[in-house]
CSV table of C-alpha atoms in Angstrom, one decimal:
chain,number,residue,atom,x,y,z
A,1,MET,CA,-9.8,-11.7,0.2
A,2,VAL,CA,-11.0,-9.9,3.2
A,3,GLY,CA,-12.9,-12.1,5.5
A,4,ARG,CA,-12.9,-12.9,9.2
A,5,ALA,CA,-9.2,-13.6,9.3
A,6,GLU,CA,-8.2,-10.2,7.9
A,7,LEU,CA,-9.7,-8.3,10.9
A,8,GLY,CA,-7.9,-10.6,13.3
A,9,ASP,CA,-4.7,-10.4,11.5
A,10,PHE,CA,-4.8,-6.6,11.4
A,11,LEU,CA,-5.6,-6.4,15.2
A,12,ARG,CA,-2.8,-8.8,15.9
A,13,LYS,CA,-0.3,-6.7,13.9
A,14,CYS,CA,-1.5,-3.5,15.6
A,15,ARG,CA,-1.1,-5.2,19.0
A,16,THR,CA,2.4,-6.3,18.2
A,17,ASP,CA,3.5,-2.9,16.9
A,18,THR,CA,2.2,-1.1,20.0
A,19,THR,CA,4.7,-1.0,22.8
A,20,PRO,CA,3.7,-0.9,26.5
A,21,GLU,CA,5.5,2.4,26.9
A,22,ALA,CA,3.5,4.0,24.2
A,23,VAL,CA,0.3,3.4,26.2
A,24,GLY,CA,1.7,4.3,29.5
A,25,LEU,CA,2.5,0.8,30.8
A,26,THR,CA,5.7,0.3,32.7
A,27,CYS,CA,7.4,-2.9,34.0
A,28,GLN,CA,7.1,-3.0,37.8
A,29,ALA,CA,10.0,-4.1,40.0
A,30,GLY,CA,10.0,-7.9,40.4
A,31,GLN,CA,7.9,-8.6,37.3
A,32,THR,CA,9.2,-11.2,34.9
A,33,ALA,CA,10.5,-10.1,31.3
A,34,ARG,CA,7.7,-10.0,28.8
A,35,ARG,CA,7.3,-13.1,26.5
A,36,VAL,CA,5.5,-11.3,23.8
A,37,ARG,CA,6.4,-8.3,21.6
A,38,GLY,CA,4.0,-5.5,22.0
A,39,LEU,CA,0.9,-5.6,24.1
A,40,ARG,CA,-0.8,-8.7,25.7
A,41,ARG,CA,-4.4,-9.4,24.7
A,42,GLU,CA,-5.5,-8.6,28.3
A,43,GLU,CA,-3.7,-5.3,28.3
A,44,VAL,CA,-5.5,-4.3,25.0
A,45,ALA,CA,-8.9,-5.4,26.5
A,46,GLN,CA,-8.3,-3.4,29.7
A,47,LEU,CA,-7.2,-0.3,27.8
A,48,ALA,CA,-10.2,-0.5,25.4
A,49,GLY,CA,-12.8,-1.2,28.1
A,50,VAL,CA,-13.8,-4.7,26.8
A,51,SER,CA,-13.6,-8.2,28.3
A,52,VAL,CA,-10.6,-10.3,27.4
A,53,ASP,CA,-12.8,-12.9,25.9
A,54,TYR,CA,-14.5,-10.4,23.6
A,55,TYR,CA,-11.2,-9.1,22.3
A,56,THR,CA,-9.8,-12.7,21.9
A,57,ARG,CA,-12.9,-13.5,19.8
A,58,LEU,CA,-12.2,-10.4,17.6
A,59,GLU,CA,-8.5,-11.5,17.0
A,60,GLN,CA,-9.6,-15.1,16.4
A,61,GLY,CA,-12.2,-14.2,13.8
A,62,ARG,CA,-15.2,-15.5,15.9
A,63,HIS,CA,-16.7,-12.0,16.1
A,64,THR,CA,-16.5,-9.5,13.2
A,65,SER,CA,-19.1,-6.8,13.9
A,66,PRO,CA,-17.7,-4.7,16.7
A,67,SER,CA,-19.6,-1.4,17.5
A,68,GLU,CA,-18.3,2.0,16.5
A,69,GLY,CA,-17.5,2.6,20.2
A,70,VAL,CA,-15.3,-0.5,20.3
A,71,LEU,CA,-13.6,0.5,17.1
A,72,ASP,CA,-12.8,4.0,18.4
A,73,ALA,CA,-11.5,2.5,21.6
A,74,LEU,CA,-9.2,0.1,19.7
A,75,ALA,CA,-8.0,2.9,17.5
A,76,ARG,CA,-7.2,5.1,20.5
A,77,VAL,CA,-5.2,2.1,22.1
A,78,PHE,CA,-3.3,1.4,18.9
A,79,GLN,CA,-2.9,5.0,18.2
A,80,LEU,CA,-4.1,4.6,14.6
A,81,ASP,CA,-3.9,7.4,12.1
A,82,ALA,CA,-7.0,8.4,9.9
A,83,ALA,CA,-6.1,5.9,7.2
A,84,ALA,CA,-5.6,3.0,9.5
A,85,ARG,CA,-8.8,3.8,11.5
A,86,ALA,CA,-10.8,3.8,8.2
A,87,HIS,CA,-9.2,0.4,7.3
A,88,LEU,CA,-10.2,-1.0,10.6
A,89,ALA,CA,-13.8,0.1,10.1
A,90,ASP,CA,-13.9,-1.4,6.5
A,91,LEU,CA,-12.5,-4.8,7.9
A,92,ALA,CA,-15.1,-4.8,10.7
A,93,ARG,CA,-18.1,-4.5,8.4
A,94,PRO,CA,-20.5,-7.5,8.3
A,95,ALA,CA,-19.4,-10.2,5.8
A,96,ARG,CA,-21.1,-9.9,2.4
A,97,ARG,CA,-22.9,-12.9,1.1
A,98,ARG,CA,-21.9,-12.6,-2.4
A,99,ALA,CA,-19.5,-10.6,-4.6
A,100,GLN,CA,-20.9,-7.7,-6.5
A,101,PRO,CA,-19.5,-6.9,-10.0
A,102,VAL,CA,-17.2,-3.9,-9.9
A,103,PRO,CA,-18.1,-1.4,-12.7
A,104,VAL,CA,-15.4,-0.4,-15.2
A,105,GLN,CA,-13.9,3.1,-14.6
A,106,ARG,CA,-13.7,5.6,-17.3
A,107,VAL,CA,-12.0,9.0,-17.4
A,108,ARG,CA,-14.1,12.0,-18.4
A,109,PRO,CA,-13.0,13.5,-21.7
A,110,ALA,CA,-12.6,16.9,-20.0
A,111,LEU,CA,-10.2,15.4,-17.5
A,112,GLN,CA,-8.3,13.7,-20.4
A,113,GLN,CA,-7.9,17.1,-22.0
A,114,LEU,CA,-6.8,18.8,-18.7
A,115,ILE,CA,-3.9,16.4,-18.0
A,116,ALA,CA,-2.9,16.6,-21.7
A,117,SER,CA,-2.6,20.3,-21.4
A,118,MET,CA,-0.1,20.0,-18.5
A,119,THR,CA,3.1,20.1,-20.7
A,120,GLU,CA,5.4,21.0,-17.8
A,121,HIS,CA,4.1,18.8,-15.2
A,122,PRO,CA,3.8,14.9,-15.2
A,123,ALA,CA,0.2,14.0,-14.5
A,124,PHE,CA,-1.8,10.7,-14.4
A,125,ILE,CA,-4.9,9.4,-13.0
A,126,ILE,CA,-5.1,6.3,-10.8
A,127,GLY,CA,-8.2,4.3,-10.3
A,128,ARG,CA,-9.1,1.0,-8.4
A,129,ARG,CA,-6.4,-1.3,-7.6
A,130,THR,CA,-4.0,1.5,-8.5
A,131,ASP,CA,-4.8,0.9,-12.2
A,132,VAL,CA,-3.5,3.8,-14.4
A,133,LEU,CA,-6.4,5.1,-16.3
A,134,ALA,CA,-4.8,8.1,-18.2
A,135,SER,CA,-1.6,9.9,-18.4
A,136,ASN,CA,0.1,12.8,-20.1
A,137,THR,CA,3.2,12.7,-22.3
A,138,LEU,CA,5.5,13.9,-19.6
A,139,ALA,CA,4.3,11.3,-17.1
A,140,ARG,CA,4.8,8.5,-19.6
A,141,ALA,CA,8.3,9.8,-20.2
A,142,LEU,CA,9.1,10.0,-16.5
A,143,LEU,CA,7.6,6.6,-15.5
A,144,THR,CA,6.7,4.3,-18.3
A,145,ASP,CA,4.3,4.4,-21.3
A,146,TRP,CA,1.3,2.8,-19.9
A,147,THR,CA,-0.4,2.8,-23.4
A,148,ARG,CA,2.3,0.4,-24.8
A,149,LEU,CA,1.5,-2.2,-22.1
A,150,PRO,CA,-1.1,-5.0,-22.2
A,151,PRO,CA,-4.3,-3.9,-20.5
A,152,ARG,CA,-3.7,-6.3,-17.5
A,153,HIS,CA,-0.3,-4.7,-16.9
A,154,ARG,CA,-1.4,-1.1,-16.8
A,155,ASN,CA,-1.3,-1.0,-13.0
A,156,TYR,CA,1.0,1.2,-10.9
A,157,THR,CA,1.7,-1.4,-8.1
A,158,ARG,CA,2.5,-4.1,-10.7
A,159,TRP,CA,5.0,-1.8,-12.5
A,160,VAL,CA,6.7,-0.8,-9.3
A,161,PHE,CA,7.3,-4.4,-8.2
A,162,LEU,CA,7.7,-6.4,-11.4
A,163,GLU,CA,9.4,-3.9,-13.8
A,164,PRO,CA,13.3,-3.6,-13.4
A,165,ALA,CA,13.0,0.0,-14.6
A,166,ALA,CA,10.9,1.1,-11.7
A,167,ARG,CA,13.6,0.0,-9.2
A,168,GLU,CA,16.1,2.1,-11.2
A,169,ALA,CA,13.8,5.0,-11.4
A,170,PHE,CA,13.2,5.5,-7.7
A,171,ARG,CA,16.3,6.2,-5.5
A,172,ASP,CA,14.1,5.5,-2.5
A,173,TRP,CA,12.3,2.4,-4.1
A,174,PRO,CA,11.8,0.4,-0.8
A,175,ALA,CA,9.9,3.4,0.6
A,176,VAL,CA,7.8,4.0,-2.5
A,177,ALA,CA,7.2,0.3,-2.9
A,178,ALA,CA,6.1,-0.1,0.8
A,179,GLU,CA,3.7,2.8,0.6
A,180,VAL,CA,1.9,1.7,-2.6
A,181,VAL,CA,1.3,-1.8,-0.9
A,182,GLY,CA,-0.2,0.2,2.0
A,183,THR,CA,-2.5,2.0,-0.5
A,184,LEU,CA,-3.5,-1.4,-2.0
A,185,ARG,CA,-4.2,-2.6,1.5
A,186,LEU,CA,-6.7,0.3,2.0
A,187,TYR,CA,-8.4,-0.6,-1.3
A,188,ALA,CA,-8.7,-4.3,-0.2
A,189,GLY,CA,-10.5,-3.4,2.9
A,190,ARG,CA,-12.8,-1.2,1.1
A,191,PHE,CA,-13.6,-3.6,-1.8
A,192,PRO,CA,-13.1,-7.2,-0.5
A,193,ASP,CA,-15.1,-8.8,-3.2
A,194,ASP,CA,-13.0,-7.4,-6.2
A,195,PRO,CA,-11.9,-10.5,-8.2
A,196,LEU,CA,-9.3,-8.4,-10.2
A,197,LEU,CA,-7.7,-7.4,-7.0
A,198,SER,CA,-7.5,-11.0,-5.9
A,199,GLU,CA,-5.7,-11.7,-9.1
A,200,LEU,CA,-3.2,-8.8,-8.8
A,201,VAL,CA,-2.4,-9.6,-5.1
A,202,GLY,CA,-2.0,-13.3,-6.0
A,203,GLU,CA,0.4,-12.6,-8.9
A,204,LEU,CA,2.4,-10.2,-6.9
A,205,THR,CA,2.7,-12.4,-3.9
A,206,ILE,CA,4.1,-15.3,-6.1
A,207,LYS,CA,6.4,-13.1,-8.1
A,208,SER,CA,7.8,-10.7,-5.5
A,209,ALA,CA,9.1,-11.6,-2.0
A,210,GLU,CA,9.1,-7.9,-1.0
A,211,PHE,CA,5.6,-7.5,-1.9
A,212,ARG,CA,4.7,-10.7,0.0
A,213,THR,CA,6.5,-9.4,3.2
A,214,TRP,CA,4.9,-5.9,3.1
A,215,TRP,CA,1.4,-7.3,2.2
A,216,ASN,CA,1.6,-9.6,5.2
A,217,GLY,CA,2.6,-6.6,7.4
A,218,HIS,CA,-0.9,-5.2,7.1
A,219,GLN,CA,0.4,-1.6,7.0
A,220,VAL,CA,-1.9,0.8,5.3
A,221,HIS,CA,-1.0,4.2,3.6
A,222,GLU,CA,-3.1,6.9,2.1
A,223,ARG,CA,-1.2,9.0,-0.4
A,224,THR,CA,-2.1,12.6,-0.3
A,225,HIS,CA,1.1,14.5,-0.9
A,226,GLY,CA,4.8,14.0,-0.6
A,227,SER,CA,8.1,13.9,-2.5
A,228,LYS,CA,10.1,11.2,-4.4
A,229,HIS,CA,13.7,11.0,-5.5
A,230,MET,CA,14.0,9.8,-9.1
A,231,VAL,CA,16.6,9.2,-11.7
A,232,HIS,CA,15.8,9.3,-15.5
A,233,PRO,CA,18.4,7.7,-17.8
A,234,ALA,CA,18.1,10.6,-20.3
A,235,VAL,CA,18.4,13.5,-18.0
A,236,GLY,CA,19.7,12.4,-14.5
A,237,PRO,CA,18.2,12.9,-11.0
A,238,ILE,CA,14.8,14.6,-10.4
A,239,THR,CA,13.4,15.2,-7.0
A,240,ILE,CA,9.6,15.7,-7.5
A,241,ARG,CA,6.8,16.7,-5.2
A,242,TYR,CA,3.4,15.2,-5.7
A,243,GLU,CA,-0.2,16.1,-4.8
A,244,ALA,CA,-2.9,13.5,-4.9
A,245,LEU,CA,-6.3,15.0,-5.6
A,246,ALA,CA,-9.6,13.0,-5.4
A,247,LEU,CA,-11.7,13.7,-8.5
A,248,PRO,CA,-15.3,15.0,-8.2
A,249,GLY,CA,-17.8,12.6,-9.5
A,250,ASP,CA,-15.8,9.6,-8.8
A,251,ASP,CA,-13.9,9.6,-5.5
A,252,GLU,CA,-12.2,6.2,-6.6
A,253,GLN,CA,-10.1,8.1,-9.2
A,254,THR,CA,-7.1,10.2,-8.0
A,255,LEU,CA,-5.2,12.7,-10.1
A,256,PHE,CA,-1.5,12.8,-9.4
A,257,ILE,CA,0.5,15.9,-10.3
A,258,TYR,CA,4.3,16.0,-10.1
A,259,THR,CA,6.1,19.3,-9.6
A,260,THR,CA,9.7,20.4,-8.9
A,261,ASP,CA,11.1,23.4,-7.0
A,262,PRO,CA,11.6,26.4,-9.4
A,263,GLY,CA,15.3,27.1,-10.0
A,264,SER,CA,16.4,23.8,-8.8
A,265,ALA,CA,18.6,21.3,-10.8
A,266,SER,CA,15.4,19.0,-10.8
A,267,HIS,CA,13.3,21.7,-12.4
A,268,ASP,CA,15.9,22.0,-15.2
A,269,ASN,CA,16.1,18.3,-15.7
A,270,LEU,CA,12.3,18.0,-15.9
A,271,ARG,CA,12.2,20.7,-18.6
A,272,LEU,CA,15.0,18.8,-20.5
A,273,LEU,CA,12.9,15.6,-20.1
A,274,ALA,CA,9.9,17.4,-21.7
A,275,LEU,CA,12.1,18.3,-24.6
A,276,TRP,CA,13.5,15.0,-24.9
A,277,ALA,CA,10.0,13.4,-24.9
A,278,THR,CA,8.9,15.5,-27.9
A,279,GLU,CA,11.7,14.0,-29.9
A,280,GLN,CA,10.6,10.4,-29.2
A,281,PRO,CA,8.6,8.4,-31.6
A,282,ALA,CA,4.9,9.0,-31.3
A,283,ALA,CA,3.3,7.2,-28.5
A,284,GLY,CA,0.0,5.6,-28.3
A,285,PRO,CA,-3.3,7.4,-27.4
A,286,GLN,CA,-3.2,9.6,-24.3
A,287,VAL,CA,-6.0,7.7,-22.7
A,288,THR,CA,-5.4,4.2,-21.2
A,289,ARG,CA,-8.3,2.2,-22.2
A,290,PRO,CA,-10.5,0.7,-19.3
A,291,LEU,CA,-9.0,-2.6,-18.2
A,292,ARG,CA,-12.3,-4.4,-18.4
């Protein structure tokens, strides 16, 4: 999935999105109007301190192993944040000769017990490819019951794009969807040989025009914290804040914890949802079985 073309595509997107004004370039009197959006290749090369031929070869996929110094210079020119800089470094790694099998992820029993004990806060664990590895009762009530889905469908990105209920759950669905695509892009750069990721991206590209557009946009996003505006059919609107915590022992597993502001209507509605969830028929096991 991530080969020579990916680095070039990402650099072209960064160049297109960077305005001359952002890097201190101004149009001089008498100059003709710019024919390209963003920066020209020669402008990027000059600002980064490399030759135009060298940068052109990077964009065309004819050179895919730039030095750290070159990567730092390009990140400075394009004003990349930490996540985008890390993604650039991933794409610039030497090509691998053959894919390595990706081991199955499992959630430790102690972590399973930890999120199960959180009765007032939705909590779930996301793994590679945004697979949902475990979730507590309140998270399943707020989002969806992952344990009732086929193993291949227990994926947060897939749910966001292909399940109509997800579009109804998020009042800011476009923002949520675009961010999760950016998260998947980060993973794709880090694990270019994951065949299950290729299957997921292929399915979503075919079935969702929105996913296809955002995926081709090459934006990256690292979820650390934030807020989401949701609506649950049983209790109404809920504005949640989330924290994304990397788990010790497996930095590819992330614990998401949802909270609400004390005394707010959202806090009251989340408590109502917890009561509503206890009245529903018994769900499947708390742990989402490994996908493979």
